[in-house]
Short mmCIF file of C-alpha atoms (C1' of nucleotides) in Angstrom, two decimals:
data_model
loop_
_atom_site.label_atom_id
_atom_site.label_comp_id
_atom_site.label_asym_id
_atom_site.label_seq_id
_atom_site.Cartn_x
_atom_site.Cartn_y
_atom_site.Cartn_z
CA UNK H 159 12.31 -16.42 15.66
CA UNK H 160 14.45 -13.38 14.65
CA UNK H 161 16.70 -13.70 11.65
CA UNK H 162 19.65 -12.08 9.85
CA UNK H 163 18.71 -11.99 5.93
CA UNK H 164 21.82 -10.67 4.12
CA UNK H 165 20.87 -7.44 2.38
CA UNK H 166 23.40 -5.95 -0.33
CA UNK H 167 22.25 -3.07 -2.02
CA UNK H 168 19.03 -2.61 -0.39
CA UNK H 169 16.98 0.33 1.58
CA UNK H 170 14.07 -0.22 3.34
CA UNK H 171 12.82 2.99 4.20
CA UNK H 172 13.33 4.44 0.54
CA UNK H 173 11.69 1.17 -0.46
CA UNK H 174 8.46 1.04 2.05
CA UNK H 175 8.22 4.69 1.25
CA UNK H 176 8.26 5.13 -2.22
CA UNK H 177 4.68 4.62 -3.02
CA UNK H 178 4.15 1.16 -4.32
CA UNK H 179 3.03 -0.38 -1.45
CA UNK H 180 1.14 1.62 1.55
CA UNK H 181 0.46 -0.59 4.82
CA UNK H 182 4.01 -0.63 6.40
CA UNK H 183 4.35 1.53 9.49
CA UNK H 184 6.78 2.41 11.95
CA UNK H 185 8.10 0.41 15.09
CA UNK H 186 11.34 1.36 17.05
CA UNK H 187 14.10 1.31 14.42
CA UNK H 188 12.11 -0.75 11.70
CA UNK H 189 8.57 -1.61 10.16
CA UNK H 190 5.77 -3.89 11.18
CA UNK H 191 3.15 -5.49 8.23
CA UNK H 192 1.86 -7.89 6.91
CA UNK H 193 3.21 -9.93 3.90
CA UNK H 194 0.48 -12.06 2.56
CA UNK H 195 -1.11 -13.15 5.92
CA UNK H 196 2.03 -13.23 7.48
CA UNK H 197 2.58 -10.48 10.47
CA UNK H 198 6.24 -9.58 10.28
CA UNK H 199 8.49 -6.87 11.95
CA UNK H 200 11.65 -5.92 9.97
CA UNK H 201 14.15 -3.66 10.57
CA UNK H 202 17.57 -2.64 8.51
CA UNK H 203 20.70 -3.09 9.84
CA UNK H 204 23.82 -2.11 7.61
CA UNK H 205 23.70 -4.81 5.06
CA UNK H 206 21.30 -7.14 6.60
CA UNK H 207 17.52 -7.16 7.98
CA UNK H 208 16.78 -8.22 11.01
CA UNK H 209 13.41 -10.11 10.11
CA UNK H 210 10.87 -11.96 12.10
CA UNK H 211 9.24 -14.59 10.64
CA UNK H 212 9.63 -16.61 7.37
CA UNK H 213 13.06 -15.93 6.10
CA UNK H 214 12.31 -16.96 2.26
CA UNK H 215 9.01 -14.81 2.24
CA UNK H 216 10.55 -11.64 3.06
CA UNK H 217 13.61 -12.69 0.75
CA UNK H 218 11.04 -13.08 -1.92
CA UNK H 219 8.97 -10.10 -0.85
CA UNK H 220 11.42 -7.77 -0.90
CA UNK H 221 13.00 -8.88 -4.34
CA UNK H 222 16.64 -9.42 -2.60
CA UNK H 223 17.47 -11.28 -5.56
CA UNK H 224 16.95 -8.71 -8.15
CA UNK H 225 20.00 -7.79 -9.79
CA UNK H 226 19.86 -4.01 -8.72
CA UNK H 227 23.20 -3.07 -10.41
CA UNK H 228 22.34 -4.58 -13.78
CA UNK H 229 18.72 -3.16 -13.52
CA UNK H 230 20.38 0.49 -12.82
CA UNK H 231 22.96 0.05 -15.32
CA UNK H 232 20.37 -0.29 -17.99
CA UNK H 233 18.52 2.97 -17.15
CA UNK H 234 19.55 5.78 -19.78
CA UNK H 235 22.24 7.96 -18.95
CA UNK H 236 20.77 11.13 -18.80
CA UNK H 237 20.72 14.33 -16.05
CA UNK H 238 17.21 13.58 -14.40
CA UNK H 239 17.79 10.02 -14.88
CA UNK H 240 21.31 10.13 -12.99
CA UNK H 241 19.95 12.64 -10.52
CA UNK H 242 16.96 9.95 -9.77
CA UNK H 243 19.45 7.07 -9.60
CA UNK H 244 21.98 8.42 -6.64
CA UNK H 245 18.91 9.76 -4.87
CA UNK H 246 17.22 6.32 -5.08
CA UNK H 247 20.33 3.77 -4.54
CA UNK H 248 18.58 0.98 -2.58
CA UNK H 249 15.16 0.90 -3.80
CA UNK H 250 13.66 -1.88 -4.82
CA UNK H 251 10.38 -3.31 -6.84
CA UNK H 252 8.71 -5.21 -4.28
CA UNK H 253 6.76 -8.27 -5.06
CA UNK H 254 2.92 -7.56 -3.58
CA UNK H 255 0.05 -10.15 -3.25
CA UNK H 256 -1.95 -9.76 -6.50
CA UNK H 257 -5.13 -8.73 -5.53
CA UNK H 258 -4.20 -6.83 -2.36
CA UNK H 259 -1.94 -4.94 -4.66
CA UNK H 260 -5.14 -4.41 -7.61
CA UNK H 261 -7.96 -3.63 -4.95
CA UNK H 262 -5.23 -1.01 -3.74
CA UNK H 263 -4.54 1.08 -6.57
CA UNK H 264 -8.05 0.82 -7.72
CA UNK H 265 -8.92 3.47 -4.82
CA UNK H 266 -5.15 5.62 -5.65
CA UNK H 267 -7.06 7.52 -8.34
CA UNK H 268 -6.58 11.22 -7.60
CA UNK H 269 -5.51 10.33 -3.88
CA UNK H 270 -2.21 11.06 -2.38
CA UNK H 271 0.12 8.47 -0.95
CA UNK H 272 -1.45 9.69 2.50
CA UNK H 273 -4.59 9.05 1.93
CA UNK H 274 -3.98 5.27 0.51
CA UNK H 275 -2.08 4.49 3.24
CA UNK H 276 -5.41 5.36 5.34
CA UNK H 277 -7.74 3.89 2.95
CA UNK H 278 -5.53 0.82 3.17
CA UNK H 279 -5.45 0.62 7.18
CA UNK H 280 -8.82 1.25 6.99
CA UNK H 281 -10.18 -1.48 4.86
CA UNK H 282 -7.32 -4.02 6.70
CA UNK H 283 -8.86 -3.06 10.21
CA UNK H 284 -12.53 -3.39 9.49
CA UNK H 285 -12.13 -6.63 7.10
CA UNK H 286 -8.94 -8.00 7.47
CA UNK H 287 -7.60 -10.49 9.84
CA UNK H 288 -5.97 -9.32 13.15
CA UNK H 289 -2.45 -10.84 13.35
CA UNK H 290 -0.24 -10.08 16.21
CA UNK H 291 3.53 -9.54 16.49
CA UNK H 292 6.05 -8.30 19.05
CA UNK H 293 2.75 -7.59 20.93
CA UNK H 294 1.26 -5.44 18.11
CA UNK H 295 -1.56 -5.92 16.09
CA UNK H 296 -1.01 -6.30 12.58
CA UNK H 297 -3.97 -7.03 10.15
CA UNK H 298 -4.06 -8.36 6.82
CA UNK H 299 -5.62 -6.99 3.77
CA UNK H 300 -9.08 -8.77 3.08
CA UNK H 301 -9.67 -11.38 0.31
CA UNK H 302 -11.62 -10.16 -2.58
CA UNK H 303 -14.48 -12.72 -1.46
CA UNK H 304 -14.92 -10.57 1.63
CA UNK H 305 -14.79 -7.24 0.10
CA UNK H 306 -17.52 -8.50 -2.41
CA UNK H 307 -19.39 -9.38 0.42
CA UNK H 308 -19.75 -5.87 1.88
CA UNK H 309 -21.49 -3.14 0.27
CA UNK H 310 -20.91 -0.35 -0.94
CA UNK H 311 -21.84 2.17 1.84
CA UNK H 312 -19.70 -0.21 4.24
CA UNK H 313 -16.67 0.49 1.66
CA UNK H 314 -17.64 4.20 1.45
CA UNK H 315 -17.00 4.60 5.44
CA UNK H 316 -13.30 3.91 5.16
CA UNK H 317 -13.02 7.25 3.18
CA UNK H 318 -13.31 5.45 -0.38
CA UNK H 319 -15.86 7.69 -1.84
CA UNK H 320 -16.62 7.01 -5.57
CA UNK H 321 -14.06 4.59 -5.36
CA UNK H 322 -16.44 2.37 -3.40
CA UNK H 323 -18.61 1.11 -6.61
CA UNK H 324 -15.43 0.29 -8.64
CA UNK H 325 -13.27 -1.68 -5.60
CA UNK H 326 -16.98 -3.80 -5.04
CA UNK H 327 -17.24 -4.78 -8.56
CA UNK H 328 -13.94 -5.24 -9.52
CA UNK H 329 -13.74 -7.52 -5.92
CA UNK H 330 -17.02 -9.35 -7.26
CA UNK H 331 -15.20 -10.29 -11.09
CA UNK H 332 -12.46 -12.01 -8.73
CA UNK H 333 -14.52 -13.26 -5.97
CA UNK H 334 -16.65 -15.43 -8.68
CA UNK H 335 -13.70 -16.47 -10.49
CA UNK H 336 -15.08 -14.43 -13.04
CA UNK H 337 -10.85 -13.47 -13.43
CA UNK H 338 -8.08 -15.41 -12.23
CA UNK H 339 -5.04 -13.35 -10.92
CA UNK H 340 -2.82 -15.95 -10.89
CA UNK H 341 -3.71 -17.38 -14.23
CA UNK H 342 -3.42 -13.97 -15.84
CA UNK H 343 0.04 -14.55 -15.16
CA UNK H 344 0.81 -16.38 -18.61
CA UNK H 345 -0.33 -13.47 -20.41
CA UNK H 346 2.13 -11.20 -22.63
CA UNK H 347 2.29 -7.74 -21.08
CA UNK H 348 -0.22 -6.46 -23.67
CA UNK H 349 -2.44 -9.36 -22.90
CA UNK H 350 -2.81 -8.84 -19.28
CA UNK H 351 -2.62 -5.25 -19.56
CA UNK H 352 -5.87 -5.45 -21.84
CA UNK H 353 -7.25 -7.61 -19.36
CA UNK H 354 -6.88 -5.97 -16.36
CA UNK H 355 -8.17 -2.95 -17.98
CA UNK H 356 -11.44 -4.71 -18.32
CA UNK H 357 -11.77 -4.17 -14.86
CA UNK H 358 -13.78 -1.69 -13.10
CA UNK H 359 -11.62 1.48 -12.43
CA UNK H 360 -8.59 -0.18 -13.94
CA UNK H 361 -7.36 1.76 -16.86
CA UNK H 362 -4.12 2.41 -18.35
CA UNK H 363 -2.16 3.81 -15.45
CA UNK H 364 -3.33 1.47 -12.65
CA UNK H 365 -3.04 -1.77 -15.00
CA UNK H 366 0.83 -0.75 -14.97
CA UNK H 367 1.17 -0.44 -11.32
CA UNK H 368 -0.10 -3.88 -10.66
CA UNK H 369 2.00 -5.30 -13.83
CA UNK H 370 4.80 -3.76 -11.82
CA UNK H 371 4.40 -4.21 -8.40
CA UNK H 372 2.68 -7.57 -8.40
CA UNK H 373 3.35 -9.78 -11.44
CA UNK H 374 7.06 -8.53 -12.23
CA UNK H 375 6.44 -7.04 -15.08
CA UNK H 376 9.61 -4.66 -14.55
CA UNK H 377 9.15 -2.99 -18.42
CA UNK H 378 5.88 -1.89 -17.37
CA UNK H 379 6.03 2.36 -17.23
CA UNK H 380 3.11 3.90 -15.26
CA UNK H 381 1.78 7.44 -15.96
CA UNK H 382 0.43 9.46 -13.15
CA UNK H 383 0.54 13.21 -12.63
CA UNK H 384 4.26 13.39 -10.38
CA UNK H 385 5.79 11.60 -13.76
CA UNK H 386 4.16 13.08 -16.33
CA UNK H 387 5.69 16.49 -14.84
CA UNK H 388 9.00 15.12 -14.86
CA UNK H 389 8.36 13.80 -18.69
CA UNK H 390 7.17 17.63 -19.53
CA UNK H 391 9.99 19.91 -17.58
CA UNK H 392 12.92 17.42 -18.21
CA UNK H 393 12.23 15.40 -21.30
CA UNK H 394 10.24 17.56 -23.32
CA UNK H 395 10.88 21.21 -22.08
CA UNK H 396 8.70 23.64 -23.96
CA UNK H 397 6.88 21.14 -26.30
CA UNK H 398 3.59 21.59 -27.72
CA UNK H 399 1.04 19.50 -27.72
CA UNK H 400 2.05 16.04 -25.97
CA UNK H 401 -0.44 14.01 -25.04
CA UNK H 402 -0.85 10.97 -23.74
CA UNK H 403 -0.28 8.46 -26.79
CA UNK H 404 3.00 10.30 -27.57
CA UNK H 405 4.32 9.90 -23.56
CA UNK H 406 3.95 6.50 -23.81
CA UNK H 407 5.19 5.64 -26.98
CA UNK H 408 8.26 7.77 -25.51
CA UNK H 409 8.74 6.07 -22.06
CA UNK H 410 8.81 2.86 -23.84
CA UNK H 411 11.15 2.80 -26.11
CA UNK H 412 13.43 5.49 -24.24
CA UNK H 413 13.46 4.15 -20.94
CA UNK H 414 13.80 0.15 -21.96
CA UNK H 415 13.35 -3.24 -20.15
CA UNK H 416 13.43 -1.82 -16.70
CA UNK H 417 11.23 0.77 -17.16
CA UNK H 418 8.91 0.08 -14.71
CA UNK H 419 12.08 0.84 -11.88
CA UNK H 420 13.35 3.64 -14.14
CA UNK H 421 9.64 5.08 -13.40
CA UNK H 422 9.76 4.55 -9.52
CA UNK H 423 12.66 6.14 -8.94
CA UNK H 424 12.13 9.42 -11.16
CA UNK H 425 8.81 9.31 -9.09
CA UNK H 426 10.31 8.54 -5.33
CA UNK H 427 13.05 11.67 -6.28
CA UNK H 428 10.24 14.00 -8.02
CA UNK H 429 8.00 13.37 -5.16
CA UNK H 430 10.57 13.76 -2.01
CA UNK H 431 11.91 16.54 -4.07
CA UNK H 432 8.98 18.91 -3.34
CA UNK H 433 6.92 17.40 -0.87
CA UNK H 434 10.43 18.12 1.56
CA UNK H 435 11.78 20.98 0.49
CA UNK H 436 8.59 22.65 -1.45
CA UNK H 437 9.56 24.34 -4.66
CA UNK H 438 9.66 27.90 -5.17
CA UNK H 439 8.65 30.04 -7.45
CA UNK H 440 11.25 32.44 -9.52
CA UNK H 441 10.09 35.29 -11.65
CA UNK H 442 7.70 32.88 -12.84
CA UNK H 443 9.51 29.54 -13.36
CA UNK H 444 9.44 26.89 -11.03
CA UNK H 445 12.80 25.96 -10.17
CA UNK H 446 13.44 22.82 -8.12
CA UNK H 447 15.26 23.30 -5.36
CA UNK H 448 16.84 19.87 -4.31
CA UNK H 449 19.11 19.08 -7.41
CA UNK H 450 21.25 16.22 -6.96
CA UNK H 451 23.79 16.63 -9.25
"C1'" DC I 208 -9.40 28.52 4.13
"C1'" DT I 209 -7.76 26.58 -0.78
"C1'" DC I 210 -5.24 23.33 -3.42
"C1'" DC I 211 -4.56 18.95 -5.26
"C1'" DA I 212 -3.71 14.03 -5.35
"C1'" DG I 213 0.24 7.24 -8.20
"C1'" DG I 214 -7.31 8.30 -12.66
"C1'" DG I 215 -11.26 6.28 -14.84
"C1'" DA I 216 -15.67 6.41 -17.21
"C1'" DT I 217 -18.47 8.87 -19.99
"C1'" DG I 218 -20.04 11.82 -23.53
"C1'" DA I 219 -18.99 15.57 -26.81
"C1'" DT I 220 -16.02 17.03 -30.65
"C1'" DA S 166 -9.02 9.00 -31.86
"C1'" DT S 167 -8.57 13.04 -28.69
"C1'" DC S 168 -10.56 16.20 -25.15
"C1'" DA S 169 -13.59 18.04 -21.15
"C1'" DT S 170 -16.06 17.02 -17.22
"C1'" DC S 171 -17.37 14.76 -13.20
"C1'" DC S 172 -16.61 11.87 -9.53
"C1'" DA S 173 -15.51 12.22 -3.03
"C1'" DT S 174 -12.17 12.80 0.30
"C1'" DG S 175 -8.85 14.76 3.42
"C1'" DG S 176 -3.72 15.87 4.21
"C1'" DA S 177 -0.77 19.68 3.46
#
DNA sequence: CTCCAGGGATGAT
DNA sequence: ATCATCCATGGA
């Protein structure tokens, strides 16, 4: 059932590791998840993965046919940009189940890529469905009509805290058909950015990350804390008040069509950058200590 | 131990 | 329109 999926300009680890999507662990040389419903084990080798499972879904899932060197060629050609681009040289926008990818980032707020990833496994193990690969279990993340179905203290106990109220109603508006993911799909970015905003704990930044990293919307720049730093220290050194109408009205016109990957890999490179090599302080500058270039 | 995290909703200026 | 505060949790 193993298969060789050609794999040109790809990296898996950068790419299951860069924050967009948090239920991929490791087994032997590669990763074991679930895509959709689908259990599947997939591991790099050179230029090709070695994938169990449905070749065309983890083609598709893994956006293979992206056109990475166009996309990167469009980025703007400037130092943190560059520095961002030869750290990142692989990674990819993948393209996550809508809701799975929503109900997810509603619980992100103010939680670090740790704790998603055990929020995640958390709400896959207690209402997901058990899959089984290679021998391991693999479970998939739970429909919206089951999460609506549990309450709110049941949510709570896998670590969501006040996240709990806003994952249950939001889960409720798409368990009624109240809101149609995949209809919202015809919708101009500012139309379904609007709507998905209406949502419980969906504002500004967490709309983007599902435009981005479920419906494709590659232009789509999110704003959390890791990129605002790098706007403030490498875009706008020493500049007074910048808030958070004049970042965006920056990151959209500066960073273009691709934004949205522009965004993930200044994040992936900020974030390795310090969580790695933790920056140090210099007669009272910060000073980052991995530079590339 | 303290610090802080892929924020959002609310209410005060 | 912008800004301050609160909201729970746990890895580092």
């Amino acid at each position: 059932m193993t298969k060789w999926i050609p794999a040109p300009d790809f990296d898996l680890a950068k790419t299951l590791d860069s924050g967009q999507v948090f239920h991929w662990e490791k087994l032997d040389a590669g990763f074991i998840g679930a895509i959709g419903d689908r259990p599947v084990y997939v591991e790099q080798r050179g230029e090709s993965l070695l994938a169990s499972g449905d070749e065309k879904l983890v083609r598709n899932y893994f956006a293979l046919d992206h056109p990475l060197s166009k996309i990167c060629a469009s980025f703007p050609d400037d130092a943190a940009m560059n520095a961002a681009l030869s750290f990142c040289r692989g990674l990819r926008i993948i393209r996550q189940p809508k809701w799975e990818c929503l109900a997810t980032f509603v619980c992100s707020s103010m939680k670090q890529v740790a704790h998603i990833r055990q929020i995640s496994r958390k709400l896959r193990e207690r209402f997901g469905e058990r899959r089984q690969i290679d021998g391991h279990a693999v479970f998939t993340f739970p429909s919206a009509e089951r999460i609506a179905a549990a309450s709110e203290k049941e949510l709570r106990e896998c670590a969501l805290g006040y996240r709990a109220k806003d994952l249950l109603a939001t889960a409720r508006q798409v368990a009624s058909g109240k809101v149609d993911l995949e209809k919202l799909s015809i919708l101009s970015d500012a139309d379904l950015r609007a709507r998905l905003c209406q949502l419980p704990g969906v504002g500004a930044k967490v709309a983007n990350c599902v435009m981005l990293f479920a419906y494709e919307r590659l232009r789509a720049f999110p704003i959390d804390v890791w990129i605002e730093r790098v706007l403030r220290e490498r875009y706008f050194p020493r500049a007074r008040k910048l808030n958070a109408g004049r970042l965006r009205a920056f990151t959209e016109k500066y960073f273009g069509g691709h934004g949205g990957y522009a965004q993930q890999y200044l994040f992936h490179h900020a974030r390795m950058g310090k969580t790695k090599n933790t920056r140090k302080r210099k007669s009272g500058r910060f000073v980052t200590v991995s530079r590339v270039k």
